[in-house]
Each structure stands twice: as structure tokens, then as C-alpha cells.
mmCIF file of C-alpha atoms in Angstrom:
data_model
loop_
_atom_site.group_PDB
_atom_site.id
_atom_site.type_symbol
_atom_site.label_atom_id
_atom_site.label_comp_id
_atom_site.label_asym_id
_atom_site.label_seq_id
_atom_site.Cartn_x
_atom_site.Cartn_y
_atom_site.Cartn_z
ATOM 1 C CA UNK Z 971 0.000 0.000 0.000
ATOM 2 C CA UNK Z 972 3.022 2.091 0.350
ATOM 3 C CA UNK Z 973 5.129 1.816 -2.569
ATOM 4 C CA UNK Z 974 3.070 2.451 -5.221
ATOM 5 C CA UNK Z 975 1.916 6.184 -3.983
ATOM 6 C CA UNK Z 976 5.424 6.582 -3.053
ATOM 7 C CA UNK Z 977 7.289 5.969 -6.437
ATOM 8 C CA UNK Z 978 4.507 7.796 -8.227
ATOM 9 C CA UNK Z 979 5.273 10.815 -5.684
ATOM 10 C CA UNK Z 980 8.738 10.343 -6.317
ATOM 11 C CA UNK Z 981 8.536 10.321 -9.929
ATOM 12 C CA UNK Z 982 6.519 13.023 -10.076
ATOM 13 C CA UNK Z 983 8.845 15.351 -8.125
ATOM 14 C CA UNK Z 984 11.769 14.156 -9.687
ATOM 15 C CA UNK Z 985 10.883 14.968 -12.959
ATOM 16 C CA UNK Z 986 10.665 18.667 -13.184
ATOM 17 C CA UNK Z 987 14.117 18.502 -11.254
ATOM 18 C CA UNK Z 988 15.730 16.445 -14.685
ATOM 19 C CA UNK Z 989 13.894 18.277 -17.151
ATOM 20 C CA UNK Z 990 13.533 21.677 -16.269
ATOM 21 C CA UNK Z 991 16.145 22.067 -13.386
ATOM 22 C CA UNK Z 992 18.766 20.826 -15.407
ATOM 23 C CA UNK Z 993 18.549 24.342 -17.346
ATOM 24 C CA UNK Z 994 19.353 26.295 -14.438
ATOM 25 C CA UNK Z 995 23.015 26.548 -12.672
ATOM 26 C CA UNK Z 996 23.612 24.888 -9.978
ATOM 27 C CA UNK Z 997 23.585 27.624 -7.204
ATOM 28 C CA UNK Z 998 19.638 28.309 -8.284
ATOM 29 C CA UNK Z 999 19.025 24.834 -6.496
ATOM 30 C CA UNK Z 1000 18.703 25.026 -2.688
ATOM 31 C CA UNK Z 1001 16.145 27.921 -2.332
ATOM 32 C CA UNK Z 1002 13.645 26.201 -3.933
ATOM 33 C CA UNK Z 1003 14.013 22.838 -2.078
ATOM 34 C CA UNK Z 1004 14.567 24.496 0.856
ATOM 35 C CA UNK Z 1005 11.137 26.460 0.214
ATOM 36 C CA UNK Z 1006 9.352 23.288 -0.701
ATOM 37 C CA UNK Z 1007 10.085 21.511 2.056
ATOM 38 C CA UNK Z 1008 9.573 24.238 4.455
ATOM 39 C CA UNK Z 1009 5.665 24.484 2.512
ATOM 40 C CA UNK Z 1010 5.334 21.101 2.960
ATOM 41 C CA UNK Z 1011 6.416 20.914 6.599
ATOM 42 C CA UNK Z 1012 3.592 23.901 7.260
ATOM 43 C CA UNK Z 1013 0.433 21.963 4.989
ATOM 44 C CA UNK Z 1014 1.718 19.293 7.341
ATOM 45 C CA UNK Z 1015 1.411 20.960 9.935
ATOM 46 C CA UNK Z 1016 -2.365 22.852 9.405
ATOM 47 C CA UNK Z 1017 -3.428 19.631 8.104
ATOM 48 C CA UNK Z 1018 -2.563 17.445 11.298
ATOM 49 C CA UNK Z 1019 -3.585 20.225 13.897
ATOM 50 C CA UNK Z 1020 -6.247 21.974 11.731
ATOM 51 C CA UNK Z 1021 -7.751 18.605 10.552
ATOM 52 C CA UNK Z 1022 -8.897 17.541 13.895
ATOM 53 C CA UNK Z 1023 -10.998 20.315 14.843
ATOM 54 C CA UNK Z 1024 -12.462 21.201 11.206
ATOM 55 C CA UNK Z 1025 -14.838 20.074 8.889
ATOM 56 C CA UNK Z 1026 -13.706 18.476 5.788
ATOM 57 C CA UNK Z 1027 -16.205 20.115 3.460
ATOM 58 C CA UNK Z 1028 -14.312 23.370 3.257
ATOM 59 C CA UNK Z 1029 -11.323 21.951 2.372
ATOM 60 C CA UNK Z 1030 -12.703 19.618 -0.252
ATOM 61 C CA UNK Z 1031 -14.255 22.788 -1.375
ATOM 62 C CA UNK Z 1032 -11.706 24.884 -1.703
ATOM 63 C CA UNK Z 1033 -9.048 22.270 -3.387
ATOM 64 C CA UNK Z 1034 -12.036 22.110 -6.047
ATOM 65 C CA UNK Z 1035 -11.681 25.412 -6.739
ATOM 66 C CA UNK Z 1036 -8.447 25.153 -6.608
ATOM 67 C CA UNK Z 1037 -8.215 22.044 -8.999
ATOM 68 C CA UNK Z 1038 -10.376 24.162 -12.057
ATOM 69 C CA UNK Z 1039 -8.487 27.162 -11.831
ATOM 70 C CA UNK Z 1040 -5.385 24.681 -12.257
ATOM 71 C CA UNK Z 1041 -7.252 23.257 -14.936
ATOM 72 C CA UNK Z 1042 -8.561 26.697 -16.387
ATOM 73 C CA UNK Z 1043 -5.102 27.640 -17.061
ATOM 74 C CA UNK Z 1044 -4.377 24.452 -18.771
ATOM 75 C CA UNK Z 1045 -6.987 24.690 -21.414
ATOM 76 C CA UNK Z 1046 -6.138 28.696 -22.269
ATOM 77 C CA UNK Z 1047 -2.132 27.810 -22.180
ATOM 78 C CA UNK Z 1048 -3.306 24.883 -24.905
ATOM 79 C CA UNK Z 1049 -5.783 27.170 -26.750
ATOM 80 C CA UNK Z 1050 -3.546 29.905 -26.990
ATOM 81 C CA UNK Z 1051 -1.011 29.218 -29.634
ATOM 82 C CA UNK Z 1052 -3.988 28.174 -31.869
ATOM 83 C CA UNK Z 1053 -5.027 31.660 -32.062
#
């Protein structure tokens, strides 16, 4: 049950780092990891301590919202160069 999520995750996050990181020198490197890791330590955090005492509507809600704005941007940055 493990494995499976975690080598997609892995994969995932690994690939922008090959593809797109690659372009970059390496002294552009340890702000960003440093700054994903310190937003994923916080979501941790508000998710563990907030998630007791909340509903989960509002969340589901808002990472909807979230999701088709996501999505939104998708379909005009594919649309676009067929104007």
C-alpha cells in the first residue's frame, strides 16, 4: 500500500528537477528545495492540527476550486497558440 503512492510521488517530483532544473546553474538549487520543504512541513502541519478540529467540506471545497483554476489555465495555455 506504500510503494506504489510513493514511487509515483517520487517520480513526479523528480521529474521537473531532470527536465527543467537541469537548465538552471547549480547555485539556483537550494532555495527552492529548501522552500518546498519548508511548505510542505507547514500543509503538514495545518493539516494534522487543523484537521482535527475542522470540517472536511471546506477543504474539499476549496481544493475544487483550486483544482479548475489549475485546470482553467491548462486549457487557455493549450488554446492559446492556436489563435
Amino acid at each position: 500500500m506504500f510503494v506504489i503512492p510513493f514511487v509515483t510521488v517520487l517520480r513526479e517530483g523528480l521529474e521537473p528537477v531532470v527536465f527543467v532544473g537541469l537548465n538552471y546553474p547549480a547555485y539556483a538549487f537550494p532555495l527552492p528545495v529548501f522552500g518546498g520543504i519548508a511548505a510542505g512541513v507547514v500543509v503538514r502541519y495545518v493539516m494534522y492540527w487543523g484537521g482535527n478540529s475542522a470540517s472536511l467540506q471546506p477543504f474539499l471545497v476549496i481544493s475544487t476550486c483550486l483544482l479548475y483554476l489549475m485546470a482553467a489555465g491548462l486549457l487557455l495555455w493549450g488554446v492559446e497558440p492556436g489563435e
